[in-house]
Amino acid sequence: MTTVDAPATTPVVEARAVVVDYHSRGHHTRALDQVSLSVEPGETVGLIGESGSGKSTLARTLLGLVPPTAGEVRYRDRDVYALGATARHRLLGRDTAMVFQDPRSSLNPRLSVGAVVRDPLHVQRIGDREAQRVAVAELLESVGLPAALARRPVRALSGGQLQRVALARALAVEPSLIVADEPTSALDVSVQAQILNLLRQIRSTRNLALLVVSHDMRVIRFLADRTAVMYQGRVVEEGPTEEVYTAPRHDYTKTLLAAAPVLHRG
Amino acid sequence: MTTPVLSVANLSVRFPKRYGAIDVLDNIALDIGPGERVAVVGESGCGKSLLGLAAADLLPPTAQVTGQISFRGKDVRTMGRRERFALRGAGIGVVYQDALTSLNPGMTVGAQLRQVCRLGSSSTPERLLVDVGLTDTGRVLRAKPHQLSGGQRQRVLIALALARDPDLVIADEPTTALDVTVQAQVVALLRELQEQHHFALLFVSHDLALVSELASRTTVMYAGQVVESGPTTEILARPRHPYTAGLLAASVSLEERRETLTPIPGHVRQPGEFVAGCRFRERCGNARDDCANRPELAPDGPGRLLACFHPVAKEEETP
């Protein structure tokens, strides 16, 4: 995007004309085609698109996990991929976190809840054992779980509780950016409502940048300040969420909006 | 009155080995008339898929069943073996959520369709594929399931369900694994086919918006009990059971942008932990002492049934 008025703040993360090609057995697929996107501090950006549109690849590229074929990713104004892999992961691992769709497959079922939440602190060598124990208790309470749950095994928790654990783990390193990839798609309606409310609450109390990846426009509209629509590896439309919803410009956005089921109430 | 295609009455299902004397489905009533589209909604663990299986006469042998499941006026459980087989094969078609696991991965689509059509069908594999909008019939017939997209596979599954000209099609979350635009196409296809072929449709879903687009009548289930049923638009505009009202308040919608959602406190319990009486009472804001008794499903206005002692007031609009 070309911003006419340069924003006063530096974006937390910014993709500039990023191209990602995947190669397999002689085939090559352009997963991202000249994608530019930025997330400002404290802002929630929604990334919407169908499977195969490149939204998850973009999320991973922004987190330093997929080296782009061309273009650059800047994290707090530093070129992420100009750094070596170790330096890159040290920078981003300490300051970003990811929440996945299905906590049952993204969290180790054999660990205790406490161990799962403590893990990033341990890896990043933040605090001693006692400080970590206190931090874990505080983190669990901040996502609405009793601190005593730390001793329970992951497999004993419900899906909604586990997604709260995943959020507590993501918050452990006090990141400036959290990427949530379909954070509520695996959850039931009433549990989804709990997690969506929690995400909004966390965002407003922690001044955290949030990138929400989803195929569900209802979820994006509830959470995001700004929405980017992806189609076939490109960002085809981007703007304030309410504008994208009420006055979509690109045909694909219109198709997406028309396809979403609407509650008919008499 | 015409005989319903499917009539379920006083249906209770237990799994004695796993859950002892607990009714996992508890006194269910559900009628579907010829050519009618009826939805069953609820969260996971509410028993809606189990009811779908019961309706398709596909409950596992470990299930202990009481009550009646009648198909075209005849109790399925008094039928002979042959008759039941014919019912499952030809009378009822089933579409499940995940087409990749429902189809045989090692057989071509053509072979799978031919296998079913050979048992007796008014159509041919080619015609069935055209009916479900797969006009590139040659390629699809030769393809194996993994060579098709998710939407194409779901269409093949619908073609298989329709192959034997069923009177009843049971679709259990048929679009959940699909992208929004594909989901919209599959729902439109189901509605078109239903209008063309006049089969009765039992649509199982957790998505209230989707239900409102497809079904004329809706049954809401909670923890194995029917809490409320009636015309879909009525139920969504004026829910009477606190659970239905709770589901609506918790749903993110595209139409109205809310600042916060109102979740239903707690979560659906495992059958082993179901409370006696109204099973929703521990999560219900309206619950009082008498909810420890089981409320009966009773008429509540035209075409509506309700099982609740302290329903949402009638004039009150939903939040």
PDB file of C-alpha atoms in Angstrom, chain A residues 49-52 55 158 161 187-194 196-197 200 215-225 241-242 245 252 255-266, chain B residues 42-44 178-184 206-210 212-213 232-233 236-237 239 247-248 250-267 283 318-319:
ATOM      1  CA  GLY A  49      -9.649 -15.487   2.115  1.00  0.00           C
ATOM      2  CA  GLU A  50     -10.416 -19.065   1.154  1.00  0.00           C
ATOM      3  CA  SER A  51      -8.179 -22.096   1.499  1.00  0.00           C
ATOM      4  CA  GLY A  52      -5.257 -21.747  -0.864  1.00  0.00           C
ATOM      5  CA  LYS A  55      -3.307 -16.152   3.987  1.00  0.00           C
ATOM      6  CA  SER A 158     -12.292 -28.841  27.149  1.00  0.00           C
ATOM      7  CA  GLN A 161     -10.316 -24.067  28.054  1.00  0.00           C
ATOM      8  CA  LEU A 187     -15.126 -24.207  18.725  1.00  0.00           C
ATOM      9  CA  ASP A 188     -18.853 -24.283  19.421  1.00  0.00           C
ATOM     10  CA  VAL A 189     -20.937 -21.102  19.191  1.00  0.00           C
ATOM     11  CA  SER A 190     -21.074 -20.211  22.881  1.00  0.00           C
ATOM     12  CA  VAL A 191     -17.389 -21.082  23.443  1.00  0.00           C
ATOM     13  CA  GLN A 192     -16.453 -19.136  20.323  1.00  0.00           C
ATOM     14  CA  ALA A 193     -18.213 -16.123  21.863  1.00  0.00           C
ATOM     15  CA  GLN A 194     -16.129 -16.493  25.033  1.00  0.00           C
ATOM     16  CA  LEU A 196     -13.759 -13.748  20.796  1.00  0.00           C
ATOM     17  CA  ASN A 197     -14.645 -11.571  23.800  1.00  0.00           C
ATOM     18  CA  ARG A 200     -10.964  -8.224  22.295  1.00  0.00           C
ATOM     19  CA  HIS A 215     -12.220 -17.543   6.367  1.00  0.00           C
ATOM     20  CA  ASP A 216     -15.183 -16.420   8.493  1.00  0.00           C
ATOM     21  CA  MET A 217     -16.171 -12.822   7.802  1.00  0.00           C
ATOM     22  CA  ARG A 218     -18.327 -12.729  10.897  1.00  0.00           C
ATOM     23  CA  VAL A 219     -15.271 -13.348  13.092  1.00  0.00           C
ATOM     24  CA  ILE A 220     -13.102 -10.806  11.257  1.00  0.00           C
ATOM     25  CA  ARG A 221     -15.789  -8.168  11.422  1.00  0.00           C
ATOM     26  CA  PHE A 222     -16.145  -8.657  15.153  1.00  0.00           C
ATOM     27  CA  LEU A 223     -12.413  -8.373  15.831  1.00  0.00           C
ATOM     28  CA  ALA A 224     -10.590  -6.356  13.209  1.00  0.00           C
ATOM     29  CA  ASP A 225      -9.999  -2.612  12.788  1.00  0.00           C
ATOM     30  CA  THR A 241     -13.209  -3.174   8.308  1.00  0.00           C
ATOM     31  CA  GLU A 242     -16.504  -1.307   8.235  1.00  0.00           C
ATOM     32  CA  TYR A 245     -18.053  -4.709   4.707  1.00  0.00           C
ATOM     33  CA  TYR A 252     -14.178 -11.101  -5.027  1.00  0.00           C
ATOM     34  CA  THR A 255     -18.744 -12.615  -3.776  1.00  0.00           C
ATOM     35  CA  LEU A 256     -17.449 -13.484  -0.304  1.00  0.00           C
ATOM     36  CA  LEU A 257     -19.967 -11.231   1.391  1.00  0.00           C
ATOM     37  CA  ALA A 258     -22.838 -12.552  -0.713  1.00  0.00           C
ATOM     38  CA  ALA A 259     -21.897 -16.131   0.132  1.00  0.00           C
ATOM     39  CA  ALA A 260     -21.909 -15.685   3.910  1.00  0.00           C
ATOM     40  CA  PRO A 261     -25.035 -17.195   5.447  1.00  0.00           C
ATOM     41  CA  VAL A 262     -27.410 -14.606   6.849  1.00  0.00           C
ATOM     42  CA  LEU A 263     -29.702 -15.149   9.802  1.00  0.00           C
ATOM     43  CA  HIS A 264     -33.289 -14.784   8.560  1.00  0.00           C
ATOM     44  CA  ARG A 265     -35.502 -13.840  11.454  1.00  0.00           C
ATOM     45  CA  GLY A 266     -38.975 -13.568  10.033  1.00  0.00           C
TER      46      GLY A 266
ATOM     47  CA  GLY B  42     -27.339 -27.548  18.847  1.00  0.00           C
ATOM     48  CA  GLU B  43     -23.724 -27.485  19.965  1.00  0.00           C
ATOM     49  CA  SER B  44     -21.400 -30.493  19.769  1.00  0.00           C
ATOM     50  CA  LEU B 178     -15.921 -26.115   2.962  1.00  0.00           C
ATOM     51  CA  ASP B 179     -15.005 -22.531   2.098  1.00  0.00           C
ATOM     52  CA  VAL B 180     -17.784 -19.928   2.344  1.00  0.00           C
ATOM     53  CA  THR B 181     -18.362 -19.520  -1.381  1.00  0.00           C
ATOM     54  CA  VAL B 182     -18.373 -23.294  -1.936  1.00  0.00           C
ATOM     55  CA  GLN B 183     -20.619 -23.711   1.109  1.00  0.00           C
ATOM     56  CA  ALA B 184     -23.114 -21.281  -0.425  1.00  0.00           C
ATOM     57  CA  HIS B 206     -24.653 -25.942  14.432  1.00  0.00           C
ATOM     58  CA  ASP B 207     -24.883 -22.826  12.253  1.00  0.00           C
ATOM     59  CA  LEU B 208     -28.125 -20.933  12.901  1.00  0.00           C
ATOM     60  CA  ALA B 209     -27.658 -18.658   9.885  1.00  0.00           C
ATOM     61  CA  LEU B 210     -27.236 -21.630   7.564  1.00  0.00           C
ATOM     62  CA  SER B 212     -32.343 -20.183   8.515  1.00  0.00           C
ATOM     63  CA  GLU B 213     -31.428 -20.270   4.823  1.00  0.00           C
ATOM     64  CA  THR B 232     -37.475 -21.655  11.676  1.00  0.00           C
ATOM     65  CA  THR B 233     -38.192 -17.937  11.265  1.00  0.00           C
ATOM     66  CA  LEU B 236     -35.097 -17.349  15.460  1.00  0.00           C
ATOM     67  CA  ALA B 237     -37.234 -14.209  15.773  1.00  0.00           C
ATOM     68  CA  PRO B 239     -37.002 -17.942  20.782  1.00  0.00           C
ATOM     69  CA  LEU B 247     -27.260 -19.478  21.134  1.00  0.00           C
ATOM     70  CA  LEU B 248     -28.561 -16.430  19.269  1.00  0.00           C
ATOM     71  CA  ALA B 250     -23.617 -15.814  21.415  1.00  0.00           C
ATOM     72  CA  SER B 251     -23.527 -15.915  17.602  1.00  0.00           C
ATOM     73  CA  VAL B 252     -21.363 -13.471  15.728  1.00  0.00           C
ATOM     74  CA  SER B 253     -23.447 -12.211  12.869  1.00  0.00           C
ATOM     75  CA  LEU B 254     -22.677 -10.408   9.671  1.00  0.00           C
ATOM     76  CA  GLU B 255     -25.696  -8.136   9.920  1.00  0.00           C
ATOM     77  CA  GLU B 256     -25.190  -6.485  13.248  1.00  0.00           C
ATOM     78  CA  ARG B 257     -21.822  -5.499  14.634  1.00  0.00           C
ATOM     79  CA  ARG B 258     -21.858  -5.982  18.373  1.00  0.00           C
ATOM     80  CA  GLU B 259     -19.260  -4.717  20.797  1.00  0.00           C
ATOM     81  CA  THR B 260     -19.359  -7.825  22.930  1.00  0.00           C
ATOM     82  CA  LEU B 261     -21.018 -11.183  22.550  1.00  0.00           C
ATOM     83  CA  THR B 262     -22.996 -12.803  25.336  1.00  0.00           C
ATOM     84  CA  PRO B 263     -21.695 -16.329  25.760  1.00  0.00           C
ATOM     85  CA  ILE B 264     -23.730 -19.005  27.514  1.00  0.00           C
ATOM     86  CA  PRO B 265     -21.803 -19.710  30.722  1.00  0.00           C
ATOM     87  CA  GLY B 266     -20.212 -23.159  31.073  1.00  0.00           C
ATOM     88  CA  HIS B 267     -20.170 -25.871  28.423  1.00  0.00           C
ATOM     89  CA  ARG B 283     -26.292 -22.899  32.520  1.00  0.00           C
ATOM     90  CA  THR B 318     -34.212 -11.184  21.528  1.00  0.00           C
ATOM     91  CA  PRO B 319     -31.129  -9.215  22.464  1.00  0.00           C
TER      92      PRO B 319
END
